[in-house]
């Protein structure tokens, strides 16, 4: 049994995972993945997720690792700067 999408998204938010990678059947066939970047910020002393209507970025699967390494999100993660 695979977890439902909503449970997977909730777990990624709880664990503050910086990226969600989604591969729909039609994207799989075409050789793409969709990447949503997740970010957090402090508001009134509380850490909250930055909400976005962004549906993510479509990236060729064979270029995914290189694309992720170039993102400001991963660069911030590597430097220890996880919050805007």
PDB file of N, CA, C and O in Angstrom:
ATOM      1  N   UNK A   1       0.824  -1.191   0.000  1.00  0.00           N
ATOM      2  CA  UNK A   1       0.000   0.000   0.000  1.00  0.00           C
ATOM      3  C   UNK A   1       0.868   1.255   0.000  1.00  0.00           C
ATOM      4  O   UNK A   1       1.672   1.446   0.896  1.00  0.00           O
ATOM      5  N   UNK A   2       0.669   2.093  -0.982  1.00  0.00           N
ATOM      6  CA  UNK A   2       1.409   3.351  -1.049  1.00  0.00           C
ATOM      7  C   UNK A   2       0.670   4.400  -0.234  1.00  0.00           C
ATOM      8  O   UNK A   2      -0.566   4.447  -0.234  1.00  0.00           O
ATOM      9  N   UNK A   3       1.417   5.283   0.470  1.00  0.00           N
ATOM     10  CA  UNK A   3       0.751   6.374   1.184  1.00  0.00           C
ATOM     11  C   UNK A   3       0.043   7.302   0.203  1.00  0.00           C
ATOM     12  O   UNK A   3       0.483   7.479  -0.935  1.00  0.00           O
ATOM     13  N   UNK A   4      -1.038   7.910   0.642  1.00  0.00           N
ATOM     14  CA  UNK A   4      -1.775   8.868  -0.179  1.00  0.00           C
ATOM     15  C   UNK A   4      -0.950  10.143  -0.329  1.00  0.00           C
ATOM     16  O   UNK A   4      -0.126  10.477   0.519  1.00  0.00           O
ATOM     17  N   UNK A   5      -1.197  10.865  -1.426  1.00  0.00           N
ATOM     18  CA  UNK A   5      -0.442  12.088  -1.696  1.00  0.00           C
ATOM     19  C   UNK A   5      -0.498  13.071  -0.536  1.00  0.00           C
ATOM     20  O   UNK A   5       0.515  13.655  -0.158  1.00  0.00           O
ATOM     21  N   UNK A   6      -1.681  13.282   0.025  1.00  0.00           N
ATOM     22  CA  UNK A   6      -1.816  14.263   1.105  1.00  0.00           C
ATOM     23  C   UNK A   6      -0.955  13.876   2.307  1.00  0.00           C
ATOM     24  O   UNK A   6      -0.321  14.728   2.913  1.00  0.00           O
ATOM     25  N   UNK A   7      -0.894  12.593   2.624  1.00  0.00           N
ATOM     26  CA  UNK A   7      -0.055  12.133   3.741  1.00  0.00           C
ATOM     27  C   UNK A   7       1.421  12.337   3.425  1.00  0.00           C
ATOM     28  O   UNK A   7       2.211  12.710   4.297  1.00  0.00           O
ATOM     29  N   UNK A   8       1.803  12.124   2.176  1.00  0.00           N
ATOM     30  CA  UNK A   8       3.198  12.335   1.783  1.00  0.00           C
ATOM     31  C   UNK A   8       3.565  13.814   1.881  1.00  0.00           C
ATOM     32  O   UNK A   8       4.642  14.160   2.365  1.00  0.00           O
ATOM     33  N   UNK A   9       2.676  14.701   1.403  1.00  0.00           N
ATOM     34  CA  UNK A   9       2.939  16.140   1.492  1.00  0.00           C
ATOM     35  C   UNK A   9       3.009  16.589   2.951  1.00  0.00           C
ATOM     36  O   UNK A   9       3.869  17.378   3.322  1.00  0.00           O
ATOM     37  N   UNK A  10       2.109  16.075   3.784  1.00  0.00           N
ATOM     38  CA  UNK A  10       2.115  16.436   5.206  1.00  0.00           C
ATOM     39  C   UNK A  10       3.429  16.007   5.863  1.00  0.00           C
ATOM     40  O   UNK A  10       4.013  16.751   6.651  1.00  0.00           O
ATOM     41  N   UNK A  11       3.907  14.813   5.542  1.00  0.00           N
ATOM     42  CA  UNK A  11       5.177  14.331   6.105  1.00  0.00           C
ATOM     43  C   UNK A  11       6.343  15.189   5.627  1.00  0.00           C
ATOM     44  O   UNK A  11       7.247  15.507   6.407  1.00  0.00           O
ATOM     45  N   UNK A  12       6.321  15.600   4.356  1.00  0.00           N
ATOM     46  CA  UNK A  12       7.420  16.427   3.836  1.00  0.00           C
ATOM     47  C   UNK A  12       7.434  17.794   4.511  1.00  0.00           C
ATOM     48  O   UNK A  12       8.493  18.351   4.761  1.00  0.00           O
ATOM     49  N   UNK A  13       6.259  18.338   4.815  1.00  0.00           N
ATOM     50  CA  UNK A  13       6.196  19.618   5.516  1.00  0.00           C
ATOM     51  C   UNK A  13       6.652  19.466   6.964  1.00  0.00           C
ATOM     52  O   UNK A  13       7.407  20.297   7.465  1.00  0.00           O
ATOM     53  N   UNK A  14       6.199  18.416   7.627  1.00  0.00           N
ATOM     54  CA  UNK A  14       6.577  18.184   9.021  1.00  0.00           C
ATOM     55  C   UNK A  14       8.089  18.061   9.160  1.00  0.00           C
ATOM     56  O   UNK A  14       8.690  18.597  10.079  1.00  0.00           O
ATOM     57  N   UNK A  15       8.708  17.355   8.219  1.00  0.00           N
ATOM     58  CA  UNK A  15      10.153  17.131   8.263  1.00  0.00           C
ATOM     59  C   UNK A  15      10.947  18.232   7.563  1.00  0.00           C
ATOM     60  O   UNK A  15      12.169  18.149   7.471  1.00  0.00           O
ATOM     61  N   UNK A  16      10.237  19.258   7.055  1.00  0.00           N
ATOM     62  CA  UNK A  16      10.853  20.398   6.376  1.00  0.00           C
ATOM     63  C   UNK A  16      11.758  19.972   5.221  1.00  0.00           C
ATOM     64  O   UNK A  16      12.870  20.451   5.046  1.00  0.00           O
ATOM     65  N   UNK A  17      11.244  19.063   4.420  1.00  0.00           N
ATOM     66  CA  UNK A  17      11.957  18.591   3.238  1.00  0.00           C
ATOM     67  C   UNK A  17      11.982  19.736   2.222  1.00  0.00           C
ATOM     68  O   UNK A  17      10.932  20.303   1.919  1.00  0.00           O
ATOM     69  N   UNK A  18      13.158  20.096   1.694  1.00  0.00           N
ATOM     70  CA  UNK A  18      13.225  21.275   0.823  1.00  0.00           C
ATOM     71  C   UNK A  18      12.622  21.087  -0.563  1.00  0.00           C
ATOM     72  O   UNK A  18      12.271  22.068  -1.211  1.00  0.00           O
ATOM     73  N   UNK A  19      12.474  19.854  -1.024  1.00  0.00           N
ATOM     74  CA  UNK A  19      11.922  19.606  -2.355  1.00  0.00           C
ATOM     75  C   UNK A  19      10.912  18.475  -2.304  1.00  0.00           C
ATOM     76  O   UNK A  19      11.090  17.514  -1.575  1.00  0.00           O
ATOM     77  N   UNK A  20       9.885  18.612  -3.131  1.00  0.00           N
ATOM     78  CA  UNK A  20       8.957  17.519  -3.380  1.00  0.00           C
ATOM     79  C   UNK A  20       9.080  17.218  -4.862  1.00  0.00           C
ATOM     80  O   UNK A  20       8.976  18.122  -5.693  1.00  0.00           O
ATOM     81  N   UNK A  21       9.348  15.971  -5.196  1.00  0.00           N
ATOM     82  CA  UNK A  21       9.497  15.574  -6.593  1.00  0.00           C
ATOM     83  C   UNK A  21       8.311  14.691  -6.956  1.00  0.00           C
ATOM     84  O   UNK A  21       8.058  13.683  -6.309  1.00  0.00           O
ATOM     85  N   UNK A  22       7.587  15.123  -7.980  1.00  0.00           N
ATOM     86  CA  UNK A  22       6.361  14.459  -8.397  1.00  0.00           C
ATOM     87  C   UNK A  22       6.560  13.964  -9.826  1.00  0.00           C
ATOM     88  O   UNK A  22       7.001  14.730 -10.688  1.00  0.00           O
ATOM     89  N   UNK A  23       6.238  12.715 -10.050  1.00  0.00           N
ATOM     90  CA  UNK A  23       6.320  12.175 -11.409  1.00  0.00           C
ATOM     91  C   UNK A  23       4.972  11.531 -11.728  1.00  0.00           C
ATOM     92  O   UNK A  23       4.661  10.449 -11.251  1.00  0.00           O
ATOM     93  N   UNK A  24       4.187  12.243 -12.533  1.00  0.00           N
ATOM     94  CA  UNK A  24       2.897  11.722 -12.986  1.00  0.00           C
ATOM     95  C   UNK A  24       3.158  10.742 -14.135  1.00  0.00           C
ATOM     96  O   UNK A  24       4.215  10.798 -14.771  1.00  0.00           O
ATOM     97  N   UNK A  25       2.221   9.853 -14.399  1.00  0.00           N
ATOM     98  CA  UNK A  25       2.425   8.871 -15.472  1.00  0.00           C
ATOM     99  C   UNK A  25       2.824   9.503 -16.816  1.00  0.00           C
ATOM    100  O   UNK A  25       3.746   9.015 -17.478  1.00  0.00           O
ATOM    101  N   UNK A  26       2.173  10.596 -17.191  1.00  0.00           N
ATOM    102  CA  UNK A  26       2.500  11.225 -18.477  1.00  0.00           C
ATOM    103  C   UNK A  26       3.886  11.881 -18.444  1.00  0.00           C
ATOM    104  O   UNK A  26       4.583  11.924 -19.461  1.00  0.00           O
ATOM    105  N   UNK A  27       4.304  12.362 -17.273  1.00  0.00           N
ATOM    106  CA  UNK A  27       5.654  12.918 -17.139  1.00  0.00           C
ATOM    107  C   UNK A  27       6.697  11.798 -17.223  1.00  0.00           C
ATOM    108  O   UNK A  27       7.760  11.982 -17.814  1.00  0.00           O
ATOM    109  N   UNK A  28       6.389  10.669 -16.622  1.00  0.00           N
ATOM    110  CA  UNK A  28       7.303   9.523 -16.677  1.00  0.00           C
ATOM    111  C   UNK A  28       7.568   9.122 -18.133  1.00  0.00           C
ATOM    112  O   UNK A  28       8.707   8.957 -18.537  1.00  0.00           O
ATOM    113  N   UNK A  29       6.505   9.005 -18.900  1.00  0.00           N
ATOM    114  CA  UNK A  29       6.623   8.608 -20.304  1.00  0.00           C
ATOM    115  C   UNK A  29       7.452   9.640 -21.081  1.00  0.00           C
ATOM    116  O   UNK A  29       8.279   9.274 -21.921  1.00  0.00           O
ATOM    117  N   UNK A  30       7.265  10.931 -20.766  1.00  0.00           N
ATOM    118  CA  UNK A  30       7.956  12.000 -21.489  1.00  0.00           C
ATOM    119  C   UNK A  30       9.379  12.246 -20.966  1.00  0.00           C
ATOM    120  O   UNK A  30      10.126  13.015 -21.562  1.00  0.00           O
ATOM    121  N   UNK A  31       9.744  11.609 -19.839  1.00  0.00           N
ATOM    122  CA  UNK A  31      11.095  11.771 -19.295  1.00  0.00           C
ATOM    123  C   UNK A  31      11.274  12.977 -18.399  1.00  0.00           C
ATOM    124  O   UNK A  31      12.381  13.496 -18.260  1.00  0.00           O
ATOM    125  N   UNK A  32      10.186  13.438 -17.763  1.00  0.00           N
ATOM    126  CA  UNK A  32      10.233  14.620 -16.905  1.00  0.00           C
ATOM    127  C   UNK A  32       9.825  14.298 -15.478  1.00  0.00           C
ATOM    128  O   UNK A  32       9.206  13.278 -15.204  1.00  0.00           O
ATOM    129  N   UNK A  33      10.156  15.208 -14.585  1.00  0.00           N
ATOM    130  CA  UNK A  33       9.677  15.202 -13.197  1.00  0.00           C
ATOM    131  C   UNK A  33       9.267  16.628 -12.871  1.00  0.00           C
ATOM    132  O   UNK A  33       9.759  17.581 -13.478  1.00  0.00           O
ATOM    133  N   UNK A  34       8.386  16.795 -11.923  1.00  0.00           N
ATOM    134  CA  UNK A  34       7.980  18.119 -11.468  1.00  0.00           C
ATOM    135  C   UNK A  34       8.558  18.311 -10.060  1.00  0.00           C
ATOM    136  O   UNK A  34       8.389  17.450  -9.200  1.00  0.00           O
ATOM    137  N   UNK A  35       9.236  19.439  -9.848  1.00  0.00           N
ATOM    138  CA  UNK A  35       9.882  19.711  -8.566  1.00  0.00           C
ATOM    139  C   UNK A  35       9.231  20.936  -7.930  1.00  0.00           C
ATOM    140  O   UNK A  35       9.150  21.994  -8.538  1.00  0.00           O
ATOM    141  N   UNK A  36       8.754  20.762  -6.701  1.00  0.00           N
ATOM    142  CA  UNK A  36       8.220  21.884  -5.922  1.00  0.00           C
ATOM    143  C   UNK A  36       9.216  22.176  -4.811  1.00  0.00           C
ATOM    144  O   UNK A  36       9.595  21.273  -4.063  1.00  0.00           O
ATOM    145  N   UNK A  37       9.644  23.434  -4.730  1.00  0.00           N
ATOM    146  CA  UNK A  37      10.536  23.843  -3.648  1.00  0.00           C
ATOM    147  C   UNK A  37       9.685  24.289  -2.467  1.00  0.00           C
ATOM    148  O   UNK A  37       8.686  24.976  -2.632  1.00  0.00           O
ATOM    149  N   UNK A  38      10.084  23.870  -1.276  1.00  0.00           N
ATOM    150  CA  UNK A  38       9.378  24.249  -0.061  1.00  0.00           C
ATOM    151  C   UNK A  38      10.302  25.124   0.777  1.00  0.00           C
ATOM    152  O   UNK A  38      11.470  24.806   0.941  1.00  0.00           O
ATOM    153  N   UNK A  39       9.740  26.223   1.309  1.00  0.00           N
ATOM    154  CA  UNK A  39      10.529  27.146   2.115  1.00  0.00           C
ATOM    155  C   UNK A  39       9.755  27.527   3.366  1.00  0.00           C
ATOM    156  O   UNK A  39       8.527  27.448   3.397  1.00  0.00           O
ATOM    157  N   UNK A  40      10.505  27.945   4.377  1.00  0.00           N
ATOM    158  CA  UNK A  40       9.922  28.368   5.639  1.00  0.00           C
ATOM    159  C   UNK A  40      10.464  29.741   5.992  1.00  0.00           C
ATOM    160  O   UNK A  40      11.520  30.148   5.523  1.00  0.00           O
ATOM    161  N   UNK A  41       9.713  30.458   6.843  1.00  0.00           N
ATOM    162  CA  UNK A  41      10.148  31.762   7.331  1.00  0.00           C
ATOM    163  C   UNK A  41       9.637  31.939   8.758  1.00  0.00           C
ATOM    164  O   UNK A  41       8.755  31.199   9.204  1.00  0.00           O
ATOM    165  N   UNK A  42      10.207  32.898   9.465  1.00  0.00           N
ATOM    166  CA  UNK A  42       9.720  33.224  10.798  1.00  0.00           C
ATOM    167  C   UNK A  42       8.700  34.335  10.702  1.00  0.00           C
ATOM    168  O   UNK A  42       8.947  35.370  10.067  1.00  0.00           O
ATOM    169  N   UNK A  43       7.538  34.138  11.329  1.00  0.00           N
ATOM    170  CA  UNK A  43       6.489  35.150  11.408  1.00  0.00           C
ATOM    171  C   UNK A  43       6.085  35.240  12.874  1.00  0.00           C
ATOM    172  O   UNK A  43       5.650  34.245  13.453  1.00  0.00           O
ATOM    173  N   UNK A  44       6.292  36.415  13.450  1.00  0.00           N
ATOM    174  CA  UNK A  44       5.961  36.624  14.866  1.00  0.00           C
ATOM    175  C   UNK A  44       6.601  35.565  15.760  1.00  0.00           C
ATOM    176  O   UNK A  44       5.975  35.030  16.665  1.00  0.00           O
ATOM    177  N   UNK A  45       7.852  35.234  15.453  1.00  0.00           N
ATOM    178  CA  UNK A  45       8.596  34.284  16.262  1.00  0.00           C
ATOM    179  C   UNK A  45       8.275  32.819  16.000  1.00  0.00           C
ATOM    180  O   UNK A  45       8.829  31.942  16.661  1.00  0.00           O
ATOM    181  N   UNK A  46       7.394  32.547  15.065  1.00  0.00           N
ATOM    182  CA  UNK A  46       7.019  31.170  14.750  1.00  0.00           C
ATOM    183  C   UNK A  46       7.507  30.811  13.350  1.00  0.00           C
ATOM    184  O   UNK A  46       7.398  31.614  12.423  1.00  0.00           O
ATOM    185  N   UNK A  47       8.014  29.606  13.189  1.00  0.00           N
ATOM    186  CA  UNK A  47       8.437  29.153  11.877  1.00  0.00           C
ATOM    187  C   UNK A  47       7.209  28.631  11.126  1.00  0.00           C
ATOM    188  O   UNK A  47       6.488  27.772  11.627  1.00  0.00           O
ATOM    189  N   UNK A  48       6.967  29.193   9.935  1.00  0.00           N
ATOM    190  CA  UNK A  48       5.817  28.781   9.133  1.00  0.00           C
ATOM    191  C   UNK A  48       6.257  28.520   7.703  1.00  0.00           C
ATOM    192  O   UNK A  48       7.216  29.114   7.210  1.00  0.00           O
ATOM    193  N   UNK A  49       5.545  27.633   7.049  1.00  0.00           N
ATOM    194  CA  UNK A  49       5.843  27.327   5.648  1.00  0.00           C
ATOM    195  C   UNK A  49       5.400  28.503   4.790  1.00  0.00           C
ATOM    196  O   UNK A  49       4.335  29.074   4.997  1.00  0.00           O
ATOM    197  N   UNK A  50       6.223  28.844   3.811  1.00  0.00           N
ATOM    198  CA  UNK A  50       5.860  29.875   2.843  1.00  0.00           C
ATOM    199  C   UNK A  50       4.899  29.217   1.854  1.00  0.00           C
ATOM    200  O   UNK A  50       5.276  28.284   1.145  1.00  0.00           O
ATOM    201  N   UNK A  51       3.657  29.672   1.847  1.00  0.00           N
ATOM    202  CA  UNK A  51       2.647  29.079   0.988  1.00  0.00           C
ATOM    203  C   UNK A  51       2.812  29.606  -0.434  1.00  0.00           C
ATOM    204  O   UNK A  51       3.151  30.766  -0.640  1.00  0.00           O
ATOM    205  N   UNK A  52       2.577  28.737  -1.399  1.00  0.00           N
ATOM    206  CA  UNK A  52       2.752  29.109  -2.790  1.00  0.00           C
ATOM    207  C   UNK A  52       1.746  28.355  -3.644  1.00  0.00           C
ATOM    208  O   UNK A  52       1.456  27.189  -3.393  1.00  0.00           O
ATOM    209  N   UNK A  53       1.213  29.042  -4.636  1.00  0.00           N
ATOM    210  CA  UNK A  53       0.320  28.407  -5.602  1.00  0.00           C
ATOM    211  C   UNK A  53       1.114  27.783  -6.745  1.00  0.00           C
ATOM    212  O   UNK A  53       0.541  27.193  -7.658  1.00  0.00           O
ATOM    213  N   UNK A  54       2.438  27.919  -6.684  1.00  0.00           N
ATOM    214  CA  UNK A  54       3.315  27.389  -7.718  1.00  0.00           C
ATOM    215  C   UNK A  54       3.110  25.880  -7.845  1.00  0.00           C
ATOM    216  O   UNK A  54       3.118  25.158  -6.853  1.00  0.00           O
ATOM    217  N   UNK A  55       2.931  25.420  -9.050  1.00  0.00           N
ATOM    218  CA  UNK A  55       2.728  23.992  -9.307  1.00  0.00           C
ATOM    219  C   UNK A  55       4.042  23.251  -9.485  1.00  0.00           C
ATOM    220  O   UNK A  55       4.052  22.062  -9.755  1.00  0.00           O
ATOM    221  N   UNK A  56       5.157  23.965  -9.348  1.00  0.00           N
ATOM    222  CA  UNK A  56       6.456  23.332  -9.485  1.00  0.00           C
ATOM    223  C   UNK A  56       7.065  23.584 -10.842  1.00  0.00           C
ATOM    224  O   UNK A  56       6.463  24.194 -11.721  1.00  0.00           O
ATOM    225  N   UNK A  57       8.286  23.097 -11.004  1.00  0.00           N
ATOM    226  CA  UNK A  57       9.046  23.271 -12.236  1.00  0.00           C
ATOM    227  C   UNK A  57       9.232  21.920 -12.898  1.00  0.00           C
ATOM    228  O   UNK A  57       9.642  20.961 -12.236  1.00  0.00           O
ATOM    229  N   UNK A  58       8.955  21.865 -14.188  1.00  0.00           N
ATOM    230  CA  UNK A  58       9.153  20.616 -14.912  1.00  0.00           C
ATOM    231  C   UNK A  58      10.620  20.521 -15.329  1.00  0.00           C
ATOM    232  O   UNK A  58      11.167  21.433 -15.927  1.00  0.00           O
ATOM    233  N   UNK A  59      11.260  19.416 -14.962  1.00  0.00           N
ATOM    234  CA  UNK A  59      12.687  19.215 -15.206  1.00  0.00           C
ATOM    235  C   UNK A  59      12.875  17.858 -15.879  1.00  0.00           C
ATOM    236  O   UNK A  59      12.222  16.883 -15.491  1.00  0.00           O
ATOM    237  N   UNK A  60      13.779  17.796 -16.853  1.00  0.00           N
ATOM    238  CA  UNK A  60      14.096  16.506 -17.459  1.00  0.00           C
ATOM    239  C   UNK A  60      14.692  15.611 -16.381  1.00  0.00           C
ATOM    240  O   UNK A  60      15.569  16.035 -15.627  1.00  0.00           O
ATOM    241  N   UNK A  61      14.227  14.379 -16.313  1.00  0.00           N
ATOM    242  CA  UNK A  61      14.695  13.479 -15.253  1.00  0.00           C
ATOM    243  C   UNK A  61      16.195  13.270 -15.302  1.00  0.00           C
ATOM    244  O   UNK A  61      16.846  13.217 -14.258  1.00  0.00           O
ATOM    245  N   UNK A  62      16.776  13.180 -16.486  1.00  0.00           N
ATOM    246  CA  UNK A  62      18.218  12.945 -16.559  1.00  0.00           C
ATOM    247  C   UNK A  62      19.033  14.178 -16.185  1.00  0.00           C
ATOM    248  O   UNK A  62      20.248  14.091 -16.037  1.00  0.00           O
ATOM    249  N   UNK A  63      18.387  15.331 -15.988  1.00  0.00           N
ATOM    250  CA  UNK A  63      19.065  16.553 -15.565  1.00  0.00           C
ATOM    251  C   UNK A  63      18.670  16.958 -14.141  1.00  0.00           C
ATOM    252  O   UNK A  63      19.074  18.014 -13.654  1.00  0.00           O
ATOM    253  N   UNK A  64      17.898  16.117 -13.472  1.00  0.00           N
ATOM    254  CA  UNK A  64      17.311  16.464 -12.178  1.00  0.00           C
ATOM    255  C   UNK A  64      18.351  16.772 -11.106  1.00  0.00           C
ATOM    256  O   UNK A  64      18.265  17.798 -10.422  1.00  0.00           O
ATOM    257  N   UNK A  65      19.342  15.924 -10.945  1.00  0.00           N
ATOM    258  CA  UNK A  65      20.338  16.138  -9.885  1.00  0.00           C
ATOM    259  C   UNK A  65      21.097  17.440 -10.120  1.00  0.00           C
ATOM    260  O   UNK A  65      21.259  18.249  -9.198  1.00  0.00           O
ATOM    261  N   UNK A  66      21.529  17.685 -11.347  1.00  0.00           N
ATOM    262  CA  UNK A  66      22.243  18.931 -11.656  1.00  0.00           C
ATOM    263  C   UNK A  66      21.348  20.130 -11.407  1.00  0.00           C
ATOM    264  O   UNK A  66      21.802  21.147 -10.862  1.00  0.00           O
ATOM    265  N   UNK A  67      20.072  20.050 -11.778  1.00  0.00           N
ATOM    266  CA  UNK A  67      19.130  21.150 -11.568  1.00  0.00           C
ATOM    267  C   UNK A  67      18.959  21.439 -10.069  1.00  0.00           C
ATOM    268  O   UNK A  67      18.995  22.597  -9.647  1.00  0.00           O
ATOM    269  N   UNK A  68      18.791  20.373  -9.288  1.00  0.00           N
ATOM    270  CA  UNK A  68      18.626  20.545  -7.841  1.00  0.00           C
ATOM    271  C   UNK A  68      19.851  21.220  -7.223  1.00  0.00           C
ATOM    272  O   UNK A  68      19.716  22.103  -6.372  1.00  0.00           O
ATOM    273  N   UNK A  69      21.042  20.817  -7.647  1.00  0.00           N
ATOM    274  CA  UNK A  69      22.275  21.380  -7.091  1.00  0.00           C
ATOM    275  C   UNK A  69      22.409  22.870  -7.368  1.00  0.00           C
ATOM    276  O   UNK A  69      23.076  23.576  -6.614  1.00  0.00           O
ATOM    277  N   UNK A  70      21.774  23.360  -8.427  1.00  0.00           N
ATOM    278  CA  UNK A  70      21.879  24.771  -8.797  1.00  0.00           C
ATOM    279  C   UNK A  70      20.856  25.656  -8.087  1.00  0.00           C
ATOM    280  O   UNK A  70      20.954  26.878  -8.147  1.00  0.00           O
ATOM    281  N   UNK A  71      19.882  25.067  -7.428  1.00  0.00           N
ATOM    282  CA  UNK A  71      18.816  25.873  -6.822  1.00  0.00           C
ATOM    283  C   UNK A  71      19.318  26.624  -5.601  1.00  0.00           C
ATOM    284  O   UNK A  71      20.182  26.159  -4.861  1.00  0.00           O
ATOM    285  N   UNK A  72      18.734  27.800  -5.384  1.00  0.00           N
ATOM    286  CA  UNK A  72      19.080  28.575  -4.190  1.00  0.00           C
ATOM    287  C   UNK A  72      18.632  27.838  -2.931  1.00  0.00           C
ATOM    288  O   UNK A  72      19.252  27.959  -1.879  1.00  0.00           O
ATOM    289  N   UNK A  73      17.586  27.046  -3.044  1.00  0.00           N
ATOM    290  CA  UNK A  73      17.109  26.276  -1.890  1.00  0.00           C
ATOM    291  C   UNK A  73      18.174  25.294  -1.415  1.00  0.00           C
ATOM    292  O   UNK A  73      18.490  25.226  -0.231  1.00  0.00           O
ATOM    293  N   UNK A  74      18.753  24.534  -2.328  1.00  0.00           N
ATOM    294  CA  UNK A  74      19.783  23.564  -1.932  1.00  0.00           C
ATOM    295  C   UNK A  74      21.055  24.269  -1.477  1.00  0.00           C
ATOM    296  O   UNK A  74      21.699  23.842  -0.521  1.00  0.00           O
ATOM    297  N   UNK A  75      21.399  25.364  -2.134  1.00  0.00           N
ATOM    298  CA  UNK A  75      22.585  26.111  -1.716  1.00  0.00           C
ATOM    299  C   UNK A  75      22.401  26.650  -0.304  1.00  0.00           C
ATOM    300  O   UNK A  75      23.318  26.621   0.508  1.00  0.00           O
ATOM    301  N   UNK A  76      21.175  27.119   0.015  1.00  0.00           N
ATOM    302  CA  UNK A  76      20.883  27.564   1.368  1.00  0.00           C
ATOM    303  C   UNK A  76      20.923  26.420   2.364  1.00  0.00           C
ATOM    304  O   UNK A  76      21.422  26.552   3.473  1.00  0.00           O
ATOM    305  N   UNK A  77      20.427  25.267   1.952  1.00  0.00           N
ATOM    306  CA  UNK A  77      20.438  24.068   2.783  1.00  0.00           C
ATOM    307  C   UNK A  77      21.882  23.690   3.116  1.00  0.00           C
ATOM    308  O   UNK A  77      22.231  23.439   4.262  1.00  0.00           O
ATOM    309  N   UNK A  78      22.733  23.677   2.088  1.00  0.00           N
ATOM    310  CA  UNK A  78      24.138  23.309   2.277  1.00  0.00           C
ATOM    311  C   UNK A  78      24.878  24.301   3.169  1.00  0.00           C
ATOM    312  O   UNK A  78      25.787  23.921   3.909  1.00  0.00           O
ATOM    313  N   UNK A  79      24.489  25.574   3.124  1.00  0.00           N
ATOM    314  CA  UNK A  79      25.172  26.595   3.928  1.00  0.00           C
ATOM    315  C   UNK A  79      24.587  26.701   5.329  1.00  0.00           C
ATOM    316  O   UNK A  79      25.105  27.462   6.146  1.00  0.00           O
ATOM    317  N   UNK A  80      23.507  25.985   5.598  1.00  0.00           N
ATOM    318  CA  UNK A  80      22.867  26.057   6.907  1.00  0.00           C
ATOM    319  C   UNK A  80      21.787  27.125   6.982  1.00  0.00           C
ATOM    320  O   UNK A  80      21.147  27.282   7.989  1.00  0.00           O
ATOM    321  N   UNK A  81      21.545  27.850   5.900  1.00  0.00           N
ATOM    322  CA  UNK A  81      20.522  28.892   5.873  1.00  0.00           C
ATOM    323  C   UNK A  81      19.238  28.269   5.331  1.00  0.00           C
ATOM    324  O   UNK A  81      19.013  28.217   4.141  1.00  0.00           O
ATOM    325  N   UNK A  82      18.413  27.769   6.233  1.00  0.00           N
ATOM    326  CA  UNK A  82      17.225  27.043   5.825  1.00  0.00           C
ATOM    327  C   UNK A  82      15.971  27.895   5.805  1.00  0.00           C
ATOM    328  O   UNK A  82      14.961  27.491   5.286  1.00  0.00           O
ATOM    329  N   UNK A  83      16.052  29.073   6.396  1.00  0.00           N
ATOM    330  CA  UNK A  83      14.864  29.913   6.531  1.00  0.00           C
ATOM    331  C   UNK A  83      15.125  31.250   5.865  1.00  0.00           C
ATOM    332  O   UNK A  83      16.199  31.823   6.001  1.00  0.00           O
ATOM    333  N   UNK A  84      14.122  31.740   5.126  1.00  0.00           N
ATOM    334  CA  UNK A  84      14.233  33.041   4.453  1.00  0.00           C
ATOM    335  C   UNK A  84      14.355  34.149   5.477  1.00  0.00           C
ATOM    336  O   UNK A  84      13.810  34.133   6.514  1.00  0.00           O
TER     337      UNK A  84
END
